[in-house]
XYZ file of C-alpha atoms in Angstrom:
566
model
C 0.000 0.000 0.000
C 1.101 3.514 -0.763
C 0.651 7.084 0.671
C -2.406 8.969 -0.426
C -2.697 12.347 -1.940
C -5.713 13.061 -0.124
C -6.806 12.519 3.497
C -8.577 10.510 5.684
C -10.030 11.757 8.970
C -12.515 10.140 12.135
C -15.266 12.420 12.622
C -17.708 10.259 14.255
C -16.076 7.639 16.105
C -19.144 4.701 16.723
C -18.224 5.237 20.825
C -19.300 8.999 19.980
C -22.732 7.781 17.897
C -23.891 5.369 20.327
C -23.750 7.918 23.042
C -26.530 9.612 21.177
C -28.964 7.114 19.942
C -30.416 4.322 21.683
C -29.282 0.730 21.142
C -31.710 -0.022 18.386
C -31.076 2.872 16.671
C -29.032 2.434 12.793
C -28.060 5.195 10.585
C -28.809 4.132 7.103
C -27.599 7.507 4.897
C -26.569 10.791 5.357
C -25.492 14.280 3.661
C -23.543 17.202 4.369
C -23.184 20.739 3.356
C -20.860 24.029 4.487
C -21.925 23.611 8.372
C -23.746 20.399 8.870
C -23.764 16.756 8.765
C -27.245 14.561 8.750
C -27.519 10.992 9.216
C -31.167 9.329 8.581
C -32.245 6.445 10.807
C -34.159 3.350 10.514
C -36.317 5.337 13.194
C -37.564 7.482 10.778
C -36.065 10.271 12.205
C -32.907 12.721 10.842
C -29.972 13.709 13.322
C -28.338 16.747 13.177
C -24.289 17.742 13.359
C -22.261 20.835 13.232
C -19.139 20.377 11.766
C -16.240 21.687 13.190
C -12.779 22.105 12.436
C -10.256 20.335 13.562
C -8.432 21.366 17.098
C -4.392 22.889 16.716
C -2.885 19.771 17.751
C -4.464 17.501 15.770
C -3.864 19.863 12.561
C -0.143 19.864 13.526
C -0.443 16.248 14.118
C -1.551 15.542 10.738
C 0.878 17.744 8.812
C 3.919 17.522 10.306
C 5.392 15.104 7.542
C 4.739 17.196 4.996
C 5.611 20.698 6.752
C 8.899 18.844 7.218
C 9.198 18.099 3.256
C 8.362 21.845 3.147
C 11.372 22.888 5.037
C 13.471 20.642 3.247
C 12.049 21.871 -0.223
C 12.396 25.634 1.181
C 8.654 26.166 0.195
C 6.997 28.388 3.108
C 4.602 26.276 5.877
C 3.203 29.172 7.340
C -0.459 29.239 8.597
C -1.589 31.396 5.950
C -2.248 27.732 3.558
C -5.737 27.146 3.285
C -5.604 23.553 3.275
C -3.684 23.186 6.282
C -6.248 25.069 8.237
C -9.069 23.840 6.676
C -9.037 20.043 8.697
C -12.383 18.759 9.622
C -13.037 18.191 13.082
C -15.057 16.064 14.844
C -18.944 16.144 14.720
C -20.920 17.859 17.570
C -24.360 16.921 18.079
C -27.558 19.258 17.650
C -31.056 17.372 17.608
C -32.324 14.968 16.382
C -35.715 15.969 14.138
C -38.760 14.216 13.053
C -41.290 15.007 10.596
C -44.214 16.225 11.954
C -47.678 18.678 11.225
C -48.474 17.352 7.064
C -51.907 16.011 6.365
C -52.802 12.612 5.442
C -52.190 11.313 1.906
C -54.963 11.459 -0.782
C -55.878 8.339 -2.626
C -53.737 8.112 -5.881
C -55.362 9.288 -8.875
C -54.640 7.793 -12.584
C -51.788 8.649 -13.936
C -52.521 10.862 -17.383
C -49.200 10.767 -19.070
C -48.428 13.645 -21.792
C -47.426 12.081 -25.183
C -45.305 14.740 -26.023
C -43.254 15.629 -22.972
C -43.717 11.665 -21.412
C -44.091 13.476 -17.933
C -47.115 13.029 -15.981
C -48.770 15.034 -13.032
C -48.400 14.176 -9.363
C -51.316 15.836 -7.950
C -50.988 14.683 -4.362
C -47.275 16.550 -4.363
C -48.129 18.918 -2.282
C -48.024 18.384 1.111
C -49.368 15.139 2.596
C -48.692 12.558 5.238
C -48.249 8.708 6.670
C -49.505 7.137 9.642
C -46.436 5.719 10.262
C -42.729 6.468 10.081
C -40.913 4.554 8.508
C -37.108 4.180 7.716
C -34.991 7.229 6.098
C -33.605 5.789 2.737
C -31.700 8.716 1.102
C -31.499 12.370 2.724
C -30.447 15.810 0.978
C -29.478 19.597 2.766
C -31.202 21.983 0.799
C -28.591 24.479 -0.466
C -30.436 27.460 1.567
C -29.429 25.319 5.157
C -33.422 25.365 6.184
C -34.859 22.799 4.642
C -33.999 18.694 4.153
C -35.320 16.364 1.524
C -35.873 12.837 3.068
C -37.275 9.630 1.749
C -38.119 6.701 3.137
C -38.295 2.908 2.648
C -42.306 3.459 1.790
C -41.104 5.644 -1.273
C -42.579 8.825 -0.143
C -40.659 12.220 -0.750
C -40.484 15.043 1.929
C -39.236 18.312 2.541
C -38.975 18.818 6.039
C -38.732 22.804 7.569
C -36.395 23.110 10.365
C -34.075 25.937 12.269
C -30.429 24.727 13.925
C -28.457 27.722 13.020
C -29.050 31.100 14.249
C -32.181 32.875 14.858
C -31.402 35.699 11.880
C -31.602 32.543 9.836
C -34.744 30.497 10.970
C -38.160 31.464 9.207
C -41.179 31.807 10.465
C -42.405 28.266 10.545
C -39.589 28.223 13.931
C -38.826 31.275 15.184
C -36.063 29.832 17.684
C -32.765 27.971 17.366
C -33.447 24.147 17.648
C -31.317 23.466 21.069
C -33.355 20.535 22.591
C -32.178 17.335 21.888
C -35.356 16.252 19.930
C -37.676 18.654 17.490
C -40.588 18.056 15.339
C -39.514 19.194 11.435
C -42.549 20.528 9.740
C -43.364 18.662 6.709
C -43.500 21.597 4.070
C -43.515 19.151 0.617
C -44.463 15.904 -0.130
C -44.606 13.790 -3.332
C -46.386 10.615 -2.211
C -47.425 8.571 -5.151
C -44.400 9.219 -7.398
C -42.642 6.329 -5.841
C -44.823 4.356 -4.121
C -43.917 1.189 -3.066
C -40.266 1.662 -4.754
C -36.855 1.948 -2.713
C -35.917 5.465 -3.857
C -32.059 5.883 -5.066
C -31.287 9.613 -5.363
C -31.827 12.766 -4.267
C -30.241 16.035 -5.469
C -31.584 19.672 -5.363
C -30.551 22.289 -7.805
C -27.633 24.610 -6.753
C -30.269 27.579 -6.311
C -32.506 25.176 -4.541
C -35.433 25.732 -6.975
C -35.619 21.709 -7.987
C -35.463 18.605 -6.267
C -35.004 15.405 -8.347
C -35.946 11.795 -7.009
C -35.264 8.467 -8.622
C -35.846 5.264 -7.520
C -35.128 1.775 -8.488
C -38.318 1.334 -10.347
C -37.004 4.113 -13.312
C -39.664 6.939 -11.900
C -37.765 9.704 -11.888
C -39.530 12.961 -10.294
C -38.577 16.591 -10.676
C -40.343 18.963 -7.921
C -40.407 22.367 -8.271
C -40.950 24.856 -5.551
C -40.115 28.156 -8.067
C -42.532 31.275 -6.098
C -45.516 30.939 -8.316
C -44.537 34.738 -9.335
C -41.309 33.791 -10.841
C -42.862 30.558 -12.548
C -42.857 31.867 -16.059
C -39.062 33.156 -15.575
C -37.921 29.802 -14.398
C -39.195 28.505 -17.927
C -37.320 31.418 -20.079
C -34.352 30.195 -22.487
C -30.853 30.314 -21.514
C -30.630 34.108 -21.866
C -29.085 35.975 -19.138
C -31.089 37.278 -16.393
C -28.970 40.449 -15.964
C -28.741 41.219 -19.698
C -33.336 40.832 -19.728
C -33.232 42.829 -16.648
C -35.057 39.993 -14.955
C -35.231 39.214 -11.419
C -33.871 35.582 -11.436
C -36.753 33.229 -9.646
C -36.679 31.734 -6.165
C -37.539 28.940 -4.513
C -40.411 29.421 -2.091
C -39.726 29.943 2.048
C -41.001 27.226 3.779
C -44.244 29.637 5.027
C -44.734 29.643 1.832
C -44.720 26.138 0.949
C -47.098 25.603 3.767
C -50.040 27.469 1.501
C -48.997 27.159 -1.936
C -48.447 23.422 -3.508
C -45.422 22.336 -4.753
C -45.490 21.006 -8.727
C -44.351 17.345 -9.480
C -43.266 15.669 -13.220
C -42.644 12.320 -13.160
C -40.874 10.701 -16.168
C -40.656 7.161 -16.672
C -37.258 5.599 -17.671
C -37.802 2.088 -17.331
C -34.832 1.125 -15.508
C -33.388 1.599 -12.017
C -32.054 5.201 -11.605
C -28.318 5.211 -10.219
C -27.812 8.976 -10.291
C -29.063 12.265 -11.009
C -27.256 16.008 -11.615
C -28.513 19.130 -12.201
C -26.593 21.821 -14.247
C -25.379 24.957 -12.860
C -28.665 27.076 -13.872
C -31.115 23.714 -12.537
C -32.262 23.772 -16.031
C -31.027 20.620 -16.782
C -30.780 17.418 -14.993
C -28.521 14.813 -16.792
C -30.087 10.950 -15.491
C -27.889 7.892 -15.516
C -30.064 4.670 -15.261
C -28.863 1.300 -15.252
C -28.995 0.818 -19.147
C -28.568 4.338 -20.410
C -27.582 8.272 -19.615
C -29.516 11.153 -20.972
C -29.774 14.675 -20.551
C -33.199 16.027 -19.630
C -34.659 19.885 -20.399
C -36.760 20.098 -17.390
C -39.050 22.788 -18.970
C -39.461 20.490 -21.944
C -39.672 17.211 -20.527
C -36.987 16.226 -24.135
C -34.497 14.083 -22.643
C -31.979 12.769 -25.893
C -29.364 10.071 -25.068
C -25.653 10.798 -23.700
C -23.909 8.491 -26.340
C -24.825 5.198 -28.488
C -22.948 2.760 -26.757
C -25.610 0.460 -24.873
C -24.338 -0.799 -20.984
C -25.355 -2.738 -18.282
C -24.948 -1.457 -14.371
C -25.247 1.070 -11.479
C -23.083 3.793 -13.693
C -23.291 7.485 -12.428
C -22.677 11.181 -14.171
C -22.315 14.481 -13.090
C -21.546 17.673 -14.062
C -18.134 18.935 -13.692
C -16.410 22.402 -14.680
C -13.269 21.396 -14.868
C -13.709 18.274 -17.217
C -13.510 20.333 -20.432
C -9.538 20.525 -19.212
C -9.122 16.421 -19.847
C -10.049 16.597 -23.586
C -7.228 18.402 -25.732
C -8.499 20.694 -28.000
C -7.731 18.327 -30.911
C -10.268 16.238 -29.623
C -12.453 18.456 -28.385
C -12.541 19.541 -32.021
C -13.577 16.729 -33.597
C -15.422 15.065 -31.182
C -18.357 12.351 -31.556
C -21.780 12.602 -30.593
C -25.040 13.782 -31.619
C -26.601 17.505 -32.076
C -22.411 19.057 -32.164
C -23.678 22.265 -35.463
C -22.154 25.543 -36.270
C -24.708 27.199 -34.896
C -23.848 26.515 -31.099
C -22.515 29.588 -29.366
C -19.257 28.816 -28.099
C -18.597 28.570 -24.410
C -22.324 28.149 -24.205
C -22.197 24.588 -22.859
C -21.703 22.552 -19.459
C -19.686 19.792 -18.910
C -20.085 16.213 -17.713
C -18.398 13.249 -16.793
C -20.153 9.895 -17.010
C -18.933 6.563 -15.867
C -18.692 3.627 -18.392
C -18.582 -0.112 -18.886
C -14.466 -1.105 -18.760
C -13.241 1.274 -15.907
C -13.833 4.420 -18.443
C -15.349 7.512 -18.676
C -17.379 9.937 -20.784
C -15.930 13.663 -21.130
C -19.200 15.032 -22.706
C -20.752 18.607 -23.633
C -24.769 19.757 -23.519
C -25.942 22.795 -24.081
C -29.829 24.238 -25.138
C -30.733 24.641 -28.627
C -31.529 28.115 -29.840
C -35.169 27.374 -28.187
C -33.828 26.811 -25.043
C -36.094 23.831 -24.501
C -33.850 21.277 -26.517
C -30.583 19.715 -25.031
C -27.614 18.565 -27.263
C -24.803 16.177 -26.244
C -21.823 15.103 -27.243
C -18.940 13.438 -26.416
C -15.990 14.663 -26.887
C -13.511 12.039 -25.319
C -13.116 8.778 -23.704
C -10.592 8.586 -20.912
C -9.598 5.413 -19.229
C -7.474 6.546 -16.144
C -4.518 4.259 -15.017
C -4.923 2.710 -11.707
C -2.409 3.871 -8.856
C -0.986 1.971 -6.667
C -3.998 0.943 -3.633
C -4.115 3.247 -0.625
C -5.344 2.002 2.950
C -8.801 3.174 4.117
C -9.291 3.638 7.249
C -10.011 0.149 9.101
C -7.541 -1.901 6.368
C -5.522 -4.621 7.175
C -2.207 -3.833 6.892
C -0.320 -6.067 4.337
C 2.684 -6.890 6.280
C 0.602 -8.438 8.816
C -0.963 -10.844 6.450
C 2.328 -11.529 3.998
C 0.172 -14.061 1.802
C -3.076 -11.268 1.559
C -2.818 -10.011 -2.152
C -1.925 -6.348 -2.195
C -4.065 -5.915 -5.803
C -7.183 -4.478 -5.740
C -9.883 -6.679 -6.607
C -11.293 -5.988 -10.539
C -13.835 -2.781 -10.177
C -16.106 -1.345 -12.239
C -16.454 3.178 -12.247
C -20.043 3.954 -10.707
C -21.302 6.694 -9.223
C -19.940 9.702 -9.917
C -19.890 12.662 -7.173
C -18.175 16.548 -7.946
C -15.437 16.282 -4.899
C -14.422 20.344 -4.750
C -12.936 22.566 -7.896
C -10.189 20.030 -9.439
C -11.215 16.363 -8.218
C -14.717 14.079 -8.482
C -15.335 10.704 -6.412
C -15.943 7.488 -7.534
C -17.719 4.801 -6.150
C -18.576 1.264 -6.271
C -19.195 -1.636 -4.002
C -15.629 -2.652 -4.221
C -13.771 0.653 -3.888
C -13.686 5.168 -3.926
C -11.333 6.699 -6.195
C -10.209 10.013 -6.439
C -9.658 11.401 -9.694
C -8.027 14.452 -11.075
C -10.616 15.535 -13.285
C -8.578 18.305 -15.401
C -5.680 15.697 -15.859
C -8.499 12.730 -16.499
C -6.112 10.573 -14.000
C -6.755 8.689 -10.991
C -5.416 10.102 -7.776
C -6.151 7.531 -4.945
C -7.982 4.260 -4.915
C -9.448 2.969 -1.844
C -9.919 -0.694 -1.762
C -13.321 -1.365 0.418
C -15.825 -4.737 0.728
C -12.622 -6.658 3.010
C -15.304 -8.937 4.835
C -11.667 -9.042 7.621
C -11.530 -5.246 7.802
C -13.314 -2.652 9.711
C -14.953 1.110 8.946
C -14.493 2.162 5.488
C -12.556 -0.989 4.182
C -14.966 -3.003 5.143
C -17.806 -1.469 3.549
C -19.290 2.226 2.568
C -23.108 2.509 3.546
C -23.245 5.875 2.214
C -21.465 8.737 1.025
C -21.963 12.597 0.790
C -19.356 15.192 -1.050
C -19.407 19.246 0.318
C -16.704 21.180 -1.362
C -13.753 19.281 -1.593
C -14.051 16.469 1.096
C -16.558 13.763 1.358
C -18.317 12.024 4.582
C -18.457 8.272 4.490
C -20.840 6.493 6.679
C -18.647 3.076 7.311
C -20.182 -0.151 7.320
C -19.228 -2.450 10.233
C -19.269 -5.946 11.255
C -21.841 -5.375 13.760
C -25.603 -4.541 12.512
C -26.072 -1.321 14.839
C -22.317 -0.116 14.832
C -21.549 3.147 12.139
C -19.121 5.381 12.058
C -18.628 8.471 10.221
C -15.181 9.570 8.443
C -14.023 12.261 6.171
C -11.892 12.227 3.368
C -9.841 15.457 2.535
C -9.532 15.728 -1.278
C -7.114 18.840 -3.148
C -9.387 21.908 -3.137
C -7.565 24.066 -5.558
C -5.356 23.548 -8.577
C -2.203 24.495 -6.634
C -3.468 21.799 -3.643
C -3.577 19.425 -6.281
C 0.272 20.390 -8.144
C 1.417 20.058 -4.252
C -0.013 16.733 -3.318
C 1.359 15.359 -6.878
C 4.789 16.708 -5.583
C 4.516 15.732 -2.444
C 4.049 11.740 -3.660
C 6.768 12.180 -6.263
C 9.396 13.216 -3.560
C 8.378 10.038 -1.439
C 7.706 7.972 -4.375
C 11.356 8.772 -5.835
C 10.811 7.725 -9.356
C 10.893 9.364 -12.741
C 7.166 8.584 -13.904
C 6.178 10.135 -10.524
C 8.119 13.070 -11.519
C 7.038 13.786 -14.604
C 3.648 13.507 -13.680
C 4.245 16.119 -11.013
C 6.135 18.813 -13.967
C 2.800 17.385 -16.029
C 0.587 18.393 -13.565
C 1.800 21.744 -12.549
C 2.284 23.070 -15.699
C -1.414 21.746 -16.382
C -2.833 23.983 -13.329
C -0.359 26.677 -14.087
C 1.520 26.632 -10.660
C 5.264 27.698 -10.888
C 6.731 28.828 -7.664
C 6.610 25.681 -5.950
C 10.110 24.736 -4.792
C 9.337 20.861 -4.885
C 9.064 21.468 -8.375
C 12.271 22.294 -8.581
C 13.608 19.402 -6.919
C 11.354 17.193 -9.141
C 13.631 19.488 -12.095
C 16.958 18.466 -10.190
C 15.810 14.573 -10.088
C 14.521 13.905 -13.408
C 17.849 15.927 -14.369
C 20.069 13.372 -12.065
C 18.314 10.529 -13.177
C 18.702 11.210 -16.929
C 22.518 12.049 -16.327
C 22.765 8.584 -14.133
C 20.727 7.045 -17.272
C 23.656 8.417 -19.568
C 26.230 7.387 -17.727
C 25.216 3.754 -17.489
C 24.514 3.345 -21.121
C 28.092 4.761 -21.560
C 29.489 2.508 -19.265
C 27.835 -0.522 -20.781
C 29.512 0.833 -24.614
C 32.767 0.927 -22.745
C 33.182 -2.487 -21.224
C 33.088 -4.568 -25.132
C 35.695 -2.264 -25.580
C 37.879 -2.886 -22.673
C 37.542 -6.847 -22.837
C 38.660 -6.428 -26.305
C 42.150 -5.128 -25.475
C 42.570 -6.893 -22.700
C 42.418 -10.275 -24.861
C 44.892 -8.923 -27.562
């Protein structure tokens, strides 16, 4: 096993979980944004942590190797780096909320599809209610910090309304700072019927919180909108610029206002298990991976064209990613494959995506809106298959020298879900391993062998995982039924994080790929003035001299025996 670029750190130790919940208590998912950390229960109810950061000696703790290859490399350790002060501490408990205050479901009506669009109403999406509670399947933070998405193992949807930050922040449906240990969370939206009966896979809001999307494993996939019913016509506009229309951009509604106004539902039918959805930067666009397919849908429109041709088979993810235009060279990007790519596209105009694939591979595509901003177009513009690195411990591994006849190669994997892990790096995930990947260099940073039936935490299994900026939460998996544990993994945040950790593992690593790949990267990111650059200069340089001098020395010796015999 080797040393990892990016970090691993305890959060939630299981001691510090069980002194929380009760005994029969099991957290089954979770999510995390700037300030807080939710885990769902088989309870039915959502628990609430503040993150903190981590104390000064642990921070030193954790650094000290590398501030020592600072000093040696002459490049400046001071306290001013962002990264260094930026380690996640561990969880503090807030409350623990349940839903509470919606009305009772409605029967289901029958559904009407429209043949055009393929999107049907859910007219009971507005808020209703269960008799019972059952467990919390998937939870989501909505990006305005008042608000979680939950959905449990019936298949119903809610938005639940809650305060636990300060009281300039709650709204009026809680007027106070949630500070008892237990508080209901007032039930705000509801989609009850879109997923009945199904085990619901995803949930992801829109970055301006406008949209949620749902998917489950039955192929529903439902988009909820809670746009103000003032800006509802603006939320349906083209891609034209707000500022340059002089319109105000729309809002989602407060959660007062959700109480009196229904929420809107579409449901589209795929017809296969939904492993992932991602919304665009505007919300506009969600791109859907299912188990057999990925396409791109306009959710205005309801026209969702396919990501590719290529058919495949499996839980394969997508999501949109800034910084994945930087993996395809602009030879390729040029004359790249795909459907819709015309001279009429604007240029700049579209977003970019990267989507997993059969063979350890994946997508680098484009989509933008047509000129009637209703229509997506896709295409791909490369396939990258990353090389794997060398596998790094997660936290809980065996170590190989204790087992000398354990095999230190990962097991075969396949690329799945796909998660945006900060500005430069994305997450993947399977059931056998979490990778790190360098998304501008399309190359793998870290792999993190997991599923070790003999291991413990992470290694031994991932029950559910969460990205905020650049570092994700993992809820670990344990031997024991009722026993979790929560850790976070630190990931390069900026381009110049990620030309530093690429040093860093060439000085330790010592060899001239490793090198190379560290000149390769910095020049990629455009970082200079990094003085283990230099000594990655000074090595290759040695190493290519030694190189020279050996192949000399080899020439030399036919030469010598030759005189010697006359």
């Amino acid at each position: 096993m080797v040393a990892a670029h990016s970090r691993w750190r305890a959060v939630a130790e299981t001691s510090d979980l069980a002194s929380v919940v009760g005994p029969r208590v099991r957290f089954l998912c979770l999510d995390a944004d700037e300030t807080h950390v939710v885990l769902g229960a088989n309870t039915g109810s959502l628990y609430v942590f503040a993150r903190r950061r981590a104390s000064a000696d642990a921070t030193e703790d954790a650094s000290s190797d590398a501030a020592a290859r600072d000093a040696d490399s002459g490049r400046d350790s001071s306290s001013d780096d962002p990264e260094r002060n930026d380690a996640e501490g561990a969880l503090r408990f807030l409350t623990m909320v349940s839903p509470a205050d919606a009305p009772p479901i409605e029967p289901r009506e029958d559904p009407n599809p429209e043949p055009e669009t393929g999107a049907r109403p859910d007219r009971g999406a507005a808020r209703r209610n269960v008799t019972v509670t059952p467990a919390l399947a998937r939870v989501k933070l909505h990006p305005g910090g008042s608000m979680c998405a939950v959905a449990n193992a019936a298949g119903v949807v809610q938005v639940l309304a809650f305060a636990f930050s300060t009281p300039a922040q709650a709204d009026s449906v809680h007027q106070r700072v949630v500070s008892a240990r237990s508080s209901p969370g007032r039930v705000v939206v509801q989609v009850p019927h879109g997923h009945a009966g199904k085990r619901v896979t995803w949930l992801e809001w829109s970055a301006d919180g406008r949209r949620l999307a749902s998917g489950d494993d039955g192929g529903a996939l439902c988009v909820t909108d809670i746009t103000s019913p003032s800006d509802a016509r603006s939320s349906h506009d083209d891609s034209r610029s707000f500022a340059a229309t002089n319109q105000t951009p729309p809002r989602c509604m407060t959660p007062t206002e959700l109480l009196t106004t229904a929420a809107s539902t579409s449901v589209y039918e795929t017809g296969s298990p939904i492993a992932q959805a991602s919304f665009d930067a505007a919300g506009d666009v969600v791109a859907v991976s299912t188990a057999d397919a990925a396409f791109v849908l306009a959710v205005a429109s309801g026209v969702r064209p396919r990501l590719g041709a290529k058919p495949r088979l499996g839980p394969f993810g997508a999501c949109f990613h800034a910084r994945a235009a930087e993996a395809v060279s602009l030879e390729l990007a040029g004359s790249g494959s795909g459907s819709g790519l015309g001279s009429d596209r604007k240029k700049g105009a579209g977003e970019w995506l990267i989507a997993a694939r059969p063979g350890r591979r994946l997508w680098v595509a484009e989509t933008w809106l047509d000129e009637d901003g209703r229509t997506p177009v896709t295409r791909v513009a490369a396939t990258l298959r990353p090389a794997v690195p060398p596998p790094s411990n997660a936290p809980g591994a065996i170590e190989t020298r204790d087992k000398p006849t354990r095999q230190t190669k990962p097991r075969k994997f396949e690329f799945g879900v796909v998660r945006k892990l900060g500005d430069v790096c994305a997450l993947v995930e399977c059931d056998r391993a979490l990778a790190v990947l360098d998304v501008p260099g399309g190359a793998m940073l870290d792999l993190f062998p997991i599923g070790d039936p003999a291991a413990r935490d992470i290694a031994f299994g991932a029950r559910d995982v969460a990205t905020s900026g650049a570092k994700a939460f993992v809820l670990a998996e344990r031997p024991e039924a009722s026993a979790s544990a929560v850790w976070c993994l630190e990931a390069p945040a900026s381009p110049e994080a990620l030309a530093r950790a690429v040093a860093d593992a060439a000085s330790l690593d010592g060899g001239a790929d490793a090198f190379a790949r560290a000149l390769a990267t910095a020049t990629r990111m455009r970082v200079v003035e990094m003085g283990l650059l230099e000594d990655a200069r000074g090595e290759l340089r040695a190493l290519s001299s030694a190189a020279a001098a050996a192949a000399a020395s080899s020439r030399e010796k036919p030469a010598d025996a030759s005189s010697e015999e006359a």
